[in-house]
Amino acid sequence: MEPKAQILVVDDEESMRRFFALTLEREGHRVQVADGVQEACQKLTTDSYDLILSDMRLGDGTGLDVLRTAKQRDPDAPVIMMTAYASAETAVEAMKLGAADYLSKPFNVDEVKIVVRNNLRTRSLVAENRALREQLEQAQKGRDLIFTSTPMARIVAMINRVAQMDTTVLVTGESGTGKEMIMRMIHQRSNRKDKPFVSVNCGALPENLFESELFGYEKGAFTGADRRKTGLFETAHRGIIFLDEIGEMPVPMQVKLLRTLQERTIRRVGGTEEVDVDVRILAATNRNLEQEVKEGRFREDLYYRINVIPIEVPPLRERPEDIPLLFHHFLKLCCERLGEGTKEITPAAIHHLENYDWPGNVRELENTVERLVVLTPGPIIDVEHLSPKIAASTRGQERMRIHIPENGMDLEGFLDDLRLQYMVASLERADGVQTKSCELLGMSFRSFRYYLTKAREAGKYDG
């Protein structure tokens, strides 16, 4: 069965809109309708669609207007044109503009279903093939995102959708989540991929150097300015400028940046000439900019100017299924770089990695891998080689489903039994050495002996 799709139907006849909505919703699709070009263009601007069906003759324009807008928003979205006035001329014109198919009125329900199903399948295959090609390309360059989780798959889909659009993207997320890598992926997939990619860390620039670094300066602009200096915006001309940690930018500079975004010009420090700059702006921050706006630390007008396409990167702790894949990727790279032989990691150690919170996210995981490669003496990385804070991680246990029987329970007895299970498992791991078991569990030797004796006296342990 084909996955559900979001479909836009554009027709100025209410009966036709109802017909398509009913037919396609019965097929399991989500359907939105528009009665003309204006409403259709508004919907295409604010939402994304897997397929568009548009009548050729509309009250406020033609289906070709809808087709052009749809292709500007998403070149891969199939657009099917419908008309009762079919002619070779209109069909050819529509196909030249990128229409995927053509329906001549009158048509029956089965014909509509077949055309929609075939075009959705084609779109899916095109997307899959493109994704595979991009993965191979990027993997060879060593710049790809490594993931298996649904949230990251959505982000990559968004990257593919917006990369070709010359619009501003704001990526938010905690430090170390890979925001710059996402920006570089956008650059590699964009029409500006052969032009400069200039990265600016707004958090690392001293406030008094912001303007001269971004916009440059003229000779004599200040003491020591013995020649003209080109700023980073001019350096990025025809390419992309990435403003990392834009939330750290001082408010006076925010005003100047806003003007540059609006006018597409810069003025060097000490100069009077307006210099045209053709750059695409990408920005990232680990701050909550909405809150920064409320507290007066970030300009509201600039926020709305850069927040055209928002992408939020989830922290690593919210996508633990990516951890094994990332670990093995970094392990392979690190072993090659350091000239170490092949190393493997045990499932138990991976389990602890998945349960750890990773406050430093992917960057912390990469550093952890390097530490393990350097400090693990043999070819096998096990729990004992992990840092104490990772080995003691219990986040996964905290997420266990809690079930309390209707007639109540003996909580103390339950906890004693659970503790004993971990103690026995640790003894097996430590070959019966109690001191090592204590280290694995983070228990004192005295507590360990106490609970073991208690279990023996209760007849629950005979070791």
PDB file of C-alpha atoms in Angstrom, residues 27-316:
ATOM      1  CA  GLU A  27      -7.656   6.305  -0.657  1.00  0.00           C
ATOM      2  CA  GLY A  28      -6.156   7.390   2.673  1.00  0.00           C
ATOM      3  CA  HIS A  29      -4.654  10.679   1.508  1.00  0.00           C
ATOM      4  CA  ARG A  30      -4.856  14.082   3.210  1.00  0.00           C
ATOM      5  CA  VAL A  31      -6.538  16.572   0.883  1.00  0.00           C
ATOM      6  CA  GLN A  32      -6.609  20.367   0.878  1.00  0.00           C
ATOM      7  CA  VAL A  33      -8.565  22.373  -1.688  1.00  0.00           C
ATOM      8  CA  ALA A  34      -8.270  25.829  -3.255  1.00  0.00           C
ATOM      9  CA  ASP A  35     -10.786  27.645  -5.459  1.00  0.00           C
ATOM     10  CA  GLY A  36      -8.285  29.581  -7.542  1.00  0.00           C
ATOM     11  CA  VAL A  37      -4.719  30.705  -8.208  1.00  0.00           C
ATOM     12  CA  GLN A  38      -4.495  33.131  -5.272  1.00  0.00           C
ATOM     13  CA  GLU A  39      -5.626  30.639  -2.625  1.00  0.00           C
ATOM     14  CA  ALA A  40      -3.497  27.881  -4.161  1.00  0.00           C
ATOM     15  CA  CYS A  41      -0.363  30.045  -4.126  1.00  0.00           C
ATOM     16  CA  GLN A  42      -0.995  30.976  -0.474  1.00  0.00           C
ATOM     17  CA  LYS A  43      -1.274  27.295   0.463  1.00  0.00           C
ATOM     18  CA  LEU A  44       1.834  26.381  -1.542  1.00  0.00           C
ATOM     19  CA  THR A  45       3.754  29.100   0.304  1.00  0.00           C
ATOM     20  CA  THR A  46       2.747  27.947   3.783  1.00  0.00           C
ATOM     21  CA  ASP A  47       2.617  24.169   3.344  1.00  0.00           C
ATOM     22  CA  SER A  48       4.207  21.366   1.330  1.00  0.00           C
ATOM     23  CA  TYR A  49       2.414  18.858  -0.864  1.00  0.00           C
ATOM     24  CA  ASP A  50       3.300  15.491  -2.338  1.00  0.00           C
ATOM     25  CA  LEU A  51       1.076  16.068  -5.380  1.00  0.00           C
ATOM     26  CA  ILE A  52      -0.979  18.916  -6.874  1.00  0.00           C
ATOM     27  CA  LEU A  53      -4.059  18.569  -9.088  1.00  0.00           C
ATOM     28  CA  SER A  54      -5.078  21.788 -10.849  1.00  0.00           C
ATOM     29  CA  ASP A  55      -7.755  22.686 -13.359  1.00  0.00           C
ATOM     30  CA  MET A  56      -6.393  24.545 -16.378  1.00  0.00           C
ATOM     31  CA  ARG A  57      -9.071  27.259 -16.406  1.00  0.00           C
ATOM     32  CA  LEU A  58      -9.559  29.096 -13.117  1.00  0.00           C
ATOM     33  CA  GLY A  59     -11.526  32.202 -12.236  1.00  0.00           C
ATOM     34  CA  ASP A  60      -8.489  34.321 -11.337  1.00  0.00           C
ATOM     35  CA  GLY A  61      -5.888  32.854 -13.698  1.00  0.00           C
ATOM     36  CA  THR A  62      -4.829  29.539 -15.199  1.00  0.00           C
ATOM     37  CA  GLY A  63      -3.473  26.251 -13.977  1.00  0.00           C
ATOM     38  CA  LEU A  64      -0.134  27.227 -15.486  1.00  0.00           C
ATOM     39  CA  ASP A  65       0.166  29.920 -12.784  1.00  0.00           C
ATOM     40  CA  VAL A  66      -0.339  27.234 -10.134  1.00  0.00           C
ATOM     41  CA  LEU A  67       2.153  24.977 -11.931  1.00  0.00           C
ATOM     42  CA  ARG A  68       4.866  27.654 -11.953  1.00  0.00           C
ATOM     43  CA  THR A  69       4.441  28.415  -8.237  1.00  0.00           C
ATOM     44  CA  ALA A  70       4.380  24.722  -7.314  1.00  0.00           C
ATOM     45  CA  LYS A  71       7.611  24.060  -9.216  1.00  0.00           C
ATOM     46  CA  GLN A  72       9.302  27.038  -7.580  1.00  0.00           C
ATOM     47  CA  ARG A  73       8.405  25.717  -4.124  1.00  0.00           C
ATOM     48  CA  ASP A  74       9.215  22.050  -4.793  1.00  0.00           C
ATOM     49  CA  PRO A  75      10.621  21.045  -8.195  1.00  0.00           C
ATOM     50  CA  ASP A  76       9.934  17.362  -7.481  1.00  0.00           C
ATOM     51  CA  ALA A  77       6.238  17.682  -6.616  1.00  0.00           C
ATOM     52  CA  PRO A  78       4.184  16.175  -9.467  1.00  0.00           C
ATOM     53  CA  VAL A  79       1.539  18.557 -10.858  1.00  0.00           C
ATOM     54  CA  ILE A  80      -1.363  17.029 -12.781  1.00  0.00           C
ATOM     55  CA  MET A  81      -3.295  19.382 -15.052  1.00  0.00           C
ATOM     56  CA  MET A  82      -7.038  18.900 -15.683  1.00  0.00           C
ATOM     57  CA  THR A  83      -9.221  20.451 -18.352  1.00  0.00           C
ATOM     58  CA  ALA A  84     -12.368  19.969 -20.379  1.00  0.00           C
ATOM     59  CA  TYR A  85     -10.730  21.933 -23.184  1.00  0.00           C
ATOM     60  CA  ALA A  86      -7.858  19.619 -24.016  1.00  0.00           C
ATOM     61  CA  SER A  87      -5.642  20.656 -26.870  1.00  0.00           C
ATOM     62  CA  ALA A  88      -2.194  19.667 -28.024  1.00  0.00           C
ATOM     63  CA  GLU A  89      -0.999  23.244 -27.548  1.00  0.00           C
ATOM     64  CA  THR A  90      -2.001  23.550 -23.883  1.00  0.00           C
ATOM     65  CA  ALA A  91      -0.728  20.048 -23.120  1.00  0.00           C
ATOM     66  CA  VAL A  92       2.680  20.789 -24.629  1.00  0.00           C
ATOM     67  CA  GLU A  93       2.944  24.111 -22.783  1.00  0.00           C
ATOM     68  CA  ALA A  94       2.061  22.454 -19.467  1.00  0.00           C
ATOM     69  CA  MET A  95       4.586  19.665 -20.026  1.00  0.00           C
ATOM     70  CA  LYS A  96       7.302  22.187 -20.899  1.00  0.00           C
ATOM     71  CA  LEU A  97       6.673  23.929 -17.586  1.00  0.00           C
ATOM     72  CA  GLY A  98       7.033  20.640 -15.741  1.00  0.00           C
ATOM     73  CA  ALA A  99       3.543  19.120 -15.500  1.00  0.00           C
ATOM     74  CA  ALA A 100       3.781  15.434 -14.653  1.00  0.00           C
ATOM     75  CA  ASP A 101       0.506  14.314 -16.233  1.00  0.00           C
ATOM     76  CA  TYR A 102      -2.709  15.448 -17.896  1.00  0.00           C
ATOM     77  CA  LEU A 103      -6.345  14.530 -17.202  1.00  0.00           C
ATOM     78  CA  SER A 104      -9.065  15.332 -19.731  1.00  0.00           C
ATOM     79  CA  LYS A 105     -12.561  15.932 -18.394  1.00  0.00           C
ATOM     80  CA  PRO A 106     -14.806  14.051 -18.024  1.00  0.00           C
ATOM     81  CA  PHE A 107     -12.899  11.357 -16.149  1.00  0.00           C
ATOM     82  CA  ASN A 108     -13.993   8.547 -13.848  1.00  0.00           C
ATOM     83  CA  VAL A 109     -12.948   7.645 -10.314  1.00  0.00           C
ATOM     84  CA  ASP A 110     -10.701   4.755 -11.352  1.00  0.00           C
ATOM     85  CA  GLU A 111      -8.823   6.924 -13.830  1.00  0.00           C
ATOM     86  CA  VAL A 112      -8.122   9.517 -11.124  1.00  0.00           C
ATOM     87  CA  LYS A 113      -6.940   6.854  -8.670  1.00  0.00           C
ATOM     88  CA  ILE A 114      -4.567   5.290 -11.208  1.00  0.00           C
ATOM     89  CA  VAL A 115      -3.035   8.608 -12.296  1.00  0.00           C
ATOM     90  CA  VAL A 116      -2.545   9.771  -8.693  1.00  0.00           C
ATOM     91  CA  ARG A 117      -1.118   6.419  -7.580  1.00  0.00           C
ATOM     92  CA  ASN A 118       1.336   6.241 -10.487  1.00  0.00           C
ATOM     93  CA  ASN A 119       2.593   9.784  -9.972  1.00  0.00           C
ATOM     94  CA  LEU A 120       3.048   9.319  -6.218  1.00  0.00           C
ATOM     95  CA  ARG A 121       4.980   6.122  -6.861  1.00  0.00           C
ATOM     96  CA  THR A 122       7.187   7.909  -9.382  1.00  0.00           C
ATOM     97  CA  ARG A 123       7.844  10.733  -6.912  1.00  0.00           C
ATOM     98  CA  SER A 124       8.779   8.208  -4.243  1.00  0.00           C
ATOM     99  CA  LEU A 125      11.204   6.407  -6.567  1.00  0.00           C
ATOM    100  CA  VAL A 126      12.788   9.688  -7.683  1.00  0.00           C
ATOM    101  CA  ALA A 127      13.263  10.742  -4.048  1.00  0.00           C
ATOM    102  CA  GLU A 128      14.720   7.352  -3.081  1.00  0.00           C
ATOM    103  CA  ASN A 129      17.163   7.335  -5.985  1.00  0.00           C
ATOM    104  CA  ARG A 130      18.253  10.892  -5.290  1.00  0.00           C
ATOM    105  CA  ALA A 131      18.739  10.099  -1.600  1.00  0.00           C
ATOM    106  CA  LEU A 132      20.842   7.037  -2.440  1.00  0.00           C
ATOM    107  CA  ARG A 133      22.998   9.009  -4.860  1.00  0.00           C
ATOM    108  CA  GLU A 134      23.478  11.793  -2.332  1.00  0.00           C
ATOM    109  CA  GLN A 135      24.357   9.337   0.437  1.00  0.00           C
ATOM    110  CA  LEU A 136      26.994   7.712  -1.759  1.00  0.00           C
ATOM    111  CA  GLU A 137      28.348  11.102  -2.853  1.00  0.00           C
ATOM    112  CA  GLN A 138      28.512  12.510   0.647  1.00  0.00           C
ATOM    113  CA  ALA A 139      29.865   9.315   2.210  1.00  0.00           C
ATOM    114  CA  GLN A 140      32.756   9.404  -0.253  1.00  0.00           C
ATOM    115  CA  LYS A 141      33.474  12.973   0.780  1.00  0.00           C
ATOM    116  CA  GLY A 142      33.228  12.022   4.469  1.00  0.00           C
ATOM    117  CA  ARG A 143      30.763  14.840   5.138  1.00  0.00           C
ATOM    118  CA  ASP A 144      27.468  13.024   5.503  1.00  0.00           C
ATOM    119  CA  LEU A 145      25.174  12.961   8.496  1.00  0.00           C
ATOM    120  CA  ILE A 146      25.199   9.530  10.114  1.00  0.00           C
ATOM    121  CA  PHE A 147      21.768   8.510  11.356  1.00  0.00           C
ATOM    122  CA  THR A 148      19.037   5.914  11.387  1.00  0.00           C
ATOM    123  CA  SER A 149      16.431   7.805  13.441  1.00  0.00           C
ATOM    124  CA  THR A 150      13.208   9.265  12.086  1.00  0.00           C
ATOM    125  CA  PRO A 151      13.878  12.835  13.386  1.00  0.00           C
ATOM    126  CA  MET A 152      17.168  13.026  11.483  1.00  0.00           C
ATOM    127  CA  ALA A 153      15.568  11.533   8.377  1.00  0.00           C
ATOM    128  CA  ARG A 154      13.042  14.374   8.495  1.00  0.00           C
ATOM    129  CA  ILE A 155      15.863  16.909   8.750  1.00  0.00           C
ATOM    130  CA  VAL A 156      17.656  15.465   5.719  1.00  0.00           C
ATOM    131  CA  ALA A 157      14.377  15.566   3.792  1.00  0.00           C
ATOM    132  CA  MET A 158      14.027  19.225   4.762  1.00  0.00           C
ATOM    133  CA  ILE A 159      17.626  19.918   3.683  1.00  0.00           C
ATOM    134  CA  ASN A 160      16.921  18.367   0.295  1.00  0.00           C
ATOM    135  CA  ARG A 161      13.786  20.455  -0.032  1.00  0.00           C
ATOM    136  CA  VAL A 162      15.266  23.854   0.871  1.00  0.00           C
ATOM    137  CA  ALA A 163      18.811  23.526  -0.463  1.00  0.00           C
ATOM    138  CA  GLN A 164      17.898  24.692  -3.959  1.00  0.00           C
ATOM    139  CA  MET A 165      15.761  27.561  -2.656  1.00  0.00           C
ATOM    140  CA  ASP A 166      17.699  30.786  -2.153  1.00  0.00           C
ATOM    141  CA  THR A 167      16.117  31.479   1.218  1.00  0.00           C
ATOM    142  CA  THR A 168      17.352  31.976   4.783  1.00  0.00           C
ATOM    143  CA  VAL A 169      17.590  28.933   7.053  1.00  0.00           C
ATOM    144  CA  LEU A 170      17.817  29.029  10.861  1.00  0.00           C
ATOM    145  CA  VAL A 171      19.092  25.849  12.529  1.00  0.00           C
ATOM    146  CA  THR A 172      18.579  25.562  16.278  1.00  0.00           C
ATOM    147  CA  GLY A 173      19.828  22.947  18.700  1.00  0.00           C
ATOM    148  CA  GLU A 174      22.181  22.292  21.576  1.00  0.00           C
ATOM    149  CA  SER A 175      25.936  22.634  21.137  1.00  0.00           C
ATOM    150  CA  GLY A 176      27.538  19.648  19.467  1.00  0.00           C
ATOM    151  CA  THR A 177      24.462  18.424  17.592  1.00  0.00           C
ATOM    152  CA  GLY A 178      25.971  18.994  14.141  1.00  0.00           C
ATOM    153  CA  LYS A 179      24.446  22.304  13.082  1.00  0.00           C
ATOM    154  CA  GLU A 180      27.434  23.327  10.950  1.00  0.00           C
ATOM    155  CA  MET A 181      27.414  19.972   9.152  1.00  0.00           C
ATOM    156  CA  ILE A 182      23.770  20.590   8.240  1.00  0.00           C
ATOM    157  CA  MET A 183      24.718  23.994   6.838  1.00  0.00           C
ATOM    158  CA  ARG A 184      27.511  22.460   4.763  1.00  0.00           C
ATOM    159  CA  MET A 185      25.073  19.874   3.426  1.00  0.00           C
ATOM    160  CA  ILE A 186      22.751  22.685   2.348  1.00  0.00           C
ATOM    161  CA  HIS A 187      25.695  24.368   0.614  1.00  0.00           C
ATOM    162  CA  GLN A 188      26.731  21.162  -1.175  1.00  0.00           C
ATOM    163  CA  ARG A 189      23.178  20.634  -2.467  1.00  0.00           C
ATOM    164  CA  SER A 190      22.547  24.265  -3.433  1.00  0.00           C
ATOM    165  CA  ASN A 191      23.026  26.203  -6.659  1.00  0.00           C
ATOM    166  CA  ARG A 192      25.917  27.958  -4.894  1.00  0.00           C
ATOM    167  CA  LYS A 193      27.905  24.780  -4.183  1.00  0.00           C
ATOM    168  CA  ASP A 194      30.821  25.925  -6.377  1.00  0.00           C
ATOM    169  CA  LYS A 195      30.936  29.330  -4.665  1.00  0.00           C
ATOM    170  CA  PRO A 196      32.386  30.304  -1.251  1.00  0.00           C
ATOM    171  CA  PHE A 197      31.053  28.957   2.043  1.00  0.00           C
ATOM    172  CA  VAL A 198      32.142  31.421   4.746  1.00  0.00           C
ATOM    173  CA  SER A 199      31.594  30.436   8.377  1.00  0.00           C
ATOM    174  CA  VAL A 200      31.483  33.104  11.103  1.00  0.00           C
ATOM    175  CA  ASN A 201      31.402  32.208  14.807  1.00  0.00           C
ATOM    176  CA  CYS A 202      29.523  35.157  16.281  1.00  0.00           C
ATOM    177  CA  GLY A 203      30.332  33.976  19.801  1.00  0.00           C
ATOM    178  CA  ALA A 204      34.083  34.176  19.185  1.00  0.00           C
ATOM    179  CA  LEU A 205      34.222  37.682  17.687  1.00  0.00           C
ATOM    180  CA  PRO A 206      35.001  40.571  20.072  1.00  0.00           C
ATOM    181  CA  GLU A 207      32.208  43.157  19.971  1.00  0.00           C
ATOM    182  CA  ASN A 208      34.509  45.932  18.761  1.00  0.00           C
ATOM    183  CA  LEU A 209      35.610  43.850  15.750  1.00  0.00           C
ATOM    184  CA  PHE A 210      32.201  42.634  14.597  1.00  0.00           C
ATOM    185  CA  GLU A 211      31.508  45.348  12.039  1.00  0.00           C
ATOM    186  CA  SER A 212      34.986  45.437  10.506  1.00  0.00           C
ATOM    187  CA  GLU A 213      35.131  41.623  10.252  1.00  0.00           C
ATOM    188  CA  LEU A 214      31.717  41.274   8.624  1.00  0.00           C
ATOM    189  CA  PHE A 215      31.737  44.373   6.415  1.00  0.00           C
ATOM    190  CA  GLY A 216      35.432  45.240   6.076  1.00  0.00           C
ATOM    191  CA  TYR A 217      36.937  48.726   6.348  1.00  0.00           C
ATOM    192  CA  GLU A 218      38.456  51.479   4.244  1.00  0.00           C
ATOM    193  CA  LYS A 219      42.017  52.724   4.501  1.00  0.00           C
ATOM    194  CA  GLY A 220      42.254  55.267   7.316  1.00  0.00           C
ATOM    195  CA  ALA A 221      38.976  54.206   8.926  1.00  0.00           C
ATOM    196  CA  PHE A 222      40.769  53.927  12.281  1.00  0.00           C
ATOM    197  CA  THR A 223      44.265  53.816  13.723  1.00  0.00           C
ATOM    198  CA  GLY A 224      46.177  50.987  12.061  1.00  0.00           C
ATOM    199  CA  ALA A 225      43.874  50.749   9.032  1.00  0.00           C
ATOM    200  CA  ASP A 226      46.667  51.308   6.515  1.00  0.00           C
ATOM    201  CA  ARG A 227      44.822  49.617   3.656  1.00  0.00           C
ATOM    202  CA  ARG A 228      41.328  48.565   2.611  1.00  0.00           C
ATOM    203  CA  LYS A 229      40.194  45.225   4.048  1.00  0.00           C
ATOM    204  CA  THR A 230      37.474  43.097   2.496  1.00  0.00           C
ATOM    205  CA  GLY A 231      34.871  41.841   4.971  1.00  0.00           C
ATOM    206  CA  LEU A 232      33.401  38.356   5.223  1.00  0.00           C
ATOM    207  CA  PHE A 233      30.188  39.347   3.430  1.00  0.00           C
ATOM    208  CA  GLU A 234      32.180  40.425   0.377  1.00  0.00           C
ATOM    209  CA  THR A 235      34.306  37.285   0.632  1.00  0.00           C
ATOM    210  CA  ALA A 236      31.109  35.224   0.482  1.00  0.00           C
ATOM    211  CA  HIS A 237      29.793  37.093  -2.594  1.00  0.00           C
ATOM    212  CA  ARG A 238      27.702  34.746  -4.790  1.00  0.00           C
ATOM    213  CA  GLY A 239      28.079  32.070  -2.129  1.00  0.00           C
ATOM    214  CA  ILE A 240      26.828  31.388   1.384  1.00  0.00           C
ATOM    215  CA  ILE A 241      27.662  33.031   4.701  1.00  0.00           C
ATOM    216  CA  PHE A 242      26.991  30.930   7.796  1.00  0.00           C
ATOM    217  CA  LEU A 243      26.411  32.970  10.961  1.00  0.00           C
ATOM    218  CA  ASP A 244      27.028  30.450  13.724  1.00  0.00           C
ATOM    219  CA  GLU A 245      25.744  31.272  17.220  1.00  0.00           C
ATOM    220  CA  ILE A 246      23.886  34.297  15.885  1.00  0.00           C
ATOM    221  CA  GLY A 247      22.235  34.652  19.294  1.00  0.00           C
ATOM    222  CA  GLU A 248      25.591  35.954  20.593  1.00  0.00           C
ATOM    223  CA  MET A 249      25.583  38.903  18.183  1.00  0.00           C
ATOM    224  CA  PRO A 250      25.499  42.309  19.946  1.00  0.00           C
ATOM    225  CA  VAL A 251      22.266  44.274  19.439  1.00  0.00           C
ATOM    226  CA  PRO A 252      23.969  47.198  17.582  1.00  0.00           C
ATOM    227  CA  MET A 253      25.325  44.708  15.035  1.00  0.00           C
ATOM    228  CA  GLN A 254      21.903  43.108  14.712  1.00  0.00           C
ATOM    229  CA  VAL A 255      20.614  46.443  13.362  1.00  0.00           C
ATOM    230  CA  LYS A 256      23.360  46.559  10.723  1.00  0.00           C
ATOM    231  CA  LEU A 257      22.828  42.907   9.789  1.00  0.00           C
ATOM    232  CA  LEU A 258      19.096  43.509   9.352  1.00  0.00           C
ATOM    233  CA  ARG A 259      19.830  46.383   6.985  1.00  0.00           C
ATOM    234  CA  THR A 260      22.167  44.161   4.961  1.00  0.00           C
ATOM    235  CA  LEU A 261      19.510  41.455   4.722  1.00  0.00           C
ATOM    236  CA  GLN A 262      16.927  43.969   3.548  1.00  0.00           C
ATOM    237  CA  GLU A 263      19.061  45.997   1.151  1.00  0.00           C
ATOM    238  CA  ARG A 264      21.511  43.302   0.011  1.00  0.00           C
ATOM    239  CA  THR A 265      24.288  45.862   0.381  1.00  0.00           C
ATOM    240  CA  ILE A 266      27.050  46.544   2.897  1.00  0.00           C
ATOM    241  CA  ARG A 267      29.015  49.656   3.784  1.00  0.00           C
ATOM    242  CA  ARG A 268      32.616  49.211   4.870  1.00  0.00           C
ATOM    243  CA  VAL A 269      33.691  50.871   8.112  1.00  0.00           C
ATOM    244  CA  GLY A 270      34.879  54.374   7.263  1.00  0.00           C
ATOM    245  CA  GLY A 271      33.297  54.261   3.804  1.00  0.00           C
ATOM    246  CA  THR A 272      30.298  55.882   2.135  1.00  0.00           C
ATOM    247  CA  GLU A 273      29.866  53.553  -0.840  1.00  0.00           C
ATOM    248  CA  GLU A 274      27.089  50.958  -0.806  1.00  0.00           C
ATOM    249  CA  VAL A 275      28.565  47.656  -2.010  1.00  0.00           C
ATOM    250  CA  ASP A 276      26.187  45.077  -3.489  1.00  0.00           C
ATOM    251  CA  VAL A 277      26.522  41.587  -2.012  1.00  0.00           C
ATOM    252  CA  ASP A 278      24.812  38.489  -3.383  1.00  0.00           C
ATOM    253  CA  VAL A 279      24.883  36.044  -0.484  1.00  0.00           C
ATOM    254  CA  ARG A 280      22.583  33.453   0.980  1.00  0.00           C
ATOM    255  CA  ILE A 281      22.307  33.671   4.762  1.00  0.00           C
ATOM    256  CA  LEU A 282      22.345  30.561   6.937  1.00  0.00           C
ATOM    257  CA  ALA A 283      22.245  30.988  10.720  1.00  0.00           C
ATOM    258  CA  ALA A 284      22.450  28.736  13.756  1.00  0.00           C
ATOM    259  CA  THR A 285      22.103  29.116  17.503  1.00  0.00           C
ATOM    260  CA  ASN A 286      21.891  27.062  20.676  1.00  0.00           C
ATOM    261  CA  ARG A 287      19.763  29.765  22.301  1.00  0.00           C
ATOM    262  CA  ASN A 288      15.992  30.115  22.417  1.00  0.00           C
ATOM    263  CA  LEU A 289      15.709  33.194  20.217  1.00  0.00           C
ATOM    264  CA  GLU A 290      12.009  33.676  20.958  1.00  0.00           C
ATOM    265  CA  GLN A 291      12.900  34.037  24.628  1.00  0.00           C
ATOM    266  CA  GLU A 292      15.844  36.280  23.732  1.00  0.00           C
ATOM    267  CA  VAL A 293      13.425  38.528  21.813  1.00  0.00           C
ATOM    268  CA  LYS A 294      11.072  38.724  24.813  1.00  0.00           C
ATOM    269  CA  GLU A 295      13.957  39.681  27.088  1.00  0.00           C
ATOM    270  CA  GLY A 296      15.236  42.339  24.687  1.00  0.00           C
ATOM    271  CA  ARG A 297      18.519  40.646  23.786  1.00  0.00           C
ATOM    272  CA  PHE A 298      17.586  39.892  20.191  1.00  0.00           C
ATOM    273  CA  ARG A 299      15.714  42.095  17.736  1.00  0.00           C
ATOM    274  CA  GLU A 300      12.267  40.827  16.834  1.00  0.00           C
ATOM    275  CA  ASP A 301      12.462  42.089  13.238  1.00  0.00           C
ATOM    276  CA  LEU A 302      15.794  40.315  12.686  1.00  0.00           C
ATOM    277  CA  TYR A 303      14.429  37.116  14.236  1.00  0.00           C
ATOM    278  CA  TYR A 304      11.550  36.988  11.774  1.00  0.00           C
ATOM    279  CA  ARG A 305      13.922  37.861   8.939  1.00  0.00           C
ATOM    280  CA  ILE A 306      16.232  34.888   9.590  1.00  0.00           C
ATOM    281  CA  ASN A 307      13.590  32.425  10.767  1.00  0.00           C
ATOM    282  CA  VAL A 308      12.185  31.809   7.281  1.00  0.00           C
ATOM    283  CA  ILE A 309      12.996  28.079   7.230  1.00  0.00           C
ATOM    284  CA  PRO A 310      13.504  26.781  10.799  1.00  0.00           C
ATOM    285  CA  ILE A 311      15.250  23.437  11.366  1.00  0.00           C
ATOM    286  CA  GLU A 312      15.515  22.106  14.917  1.00  0.00           C
ATOM    287  CA  VAL A 313      18.185  19.459  15.530  1.00  0.00           C
ATOM    288  CA  PRO A 314      17.259  17.082  18.366  1.00  0.00           C
ATOM    289  CA  PRO A 315      19.895  16.341  21.019  1.00  0.00           C
ATOM    290  CA  LEU A 316      21.571  12.934  20.884  1.00  0.00           C
TER     291      LEU A 316
END
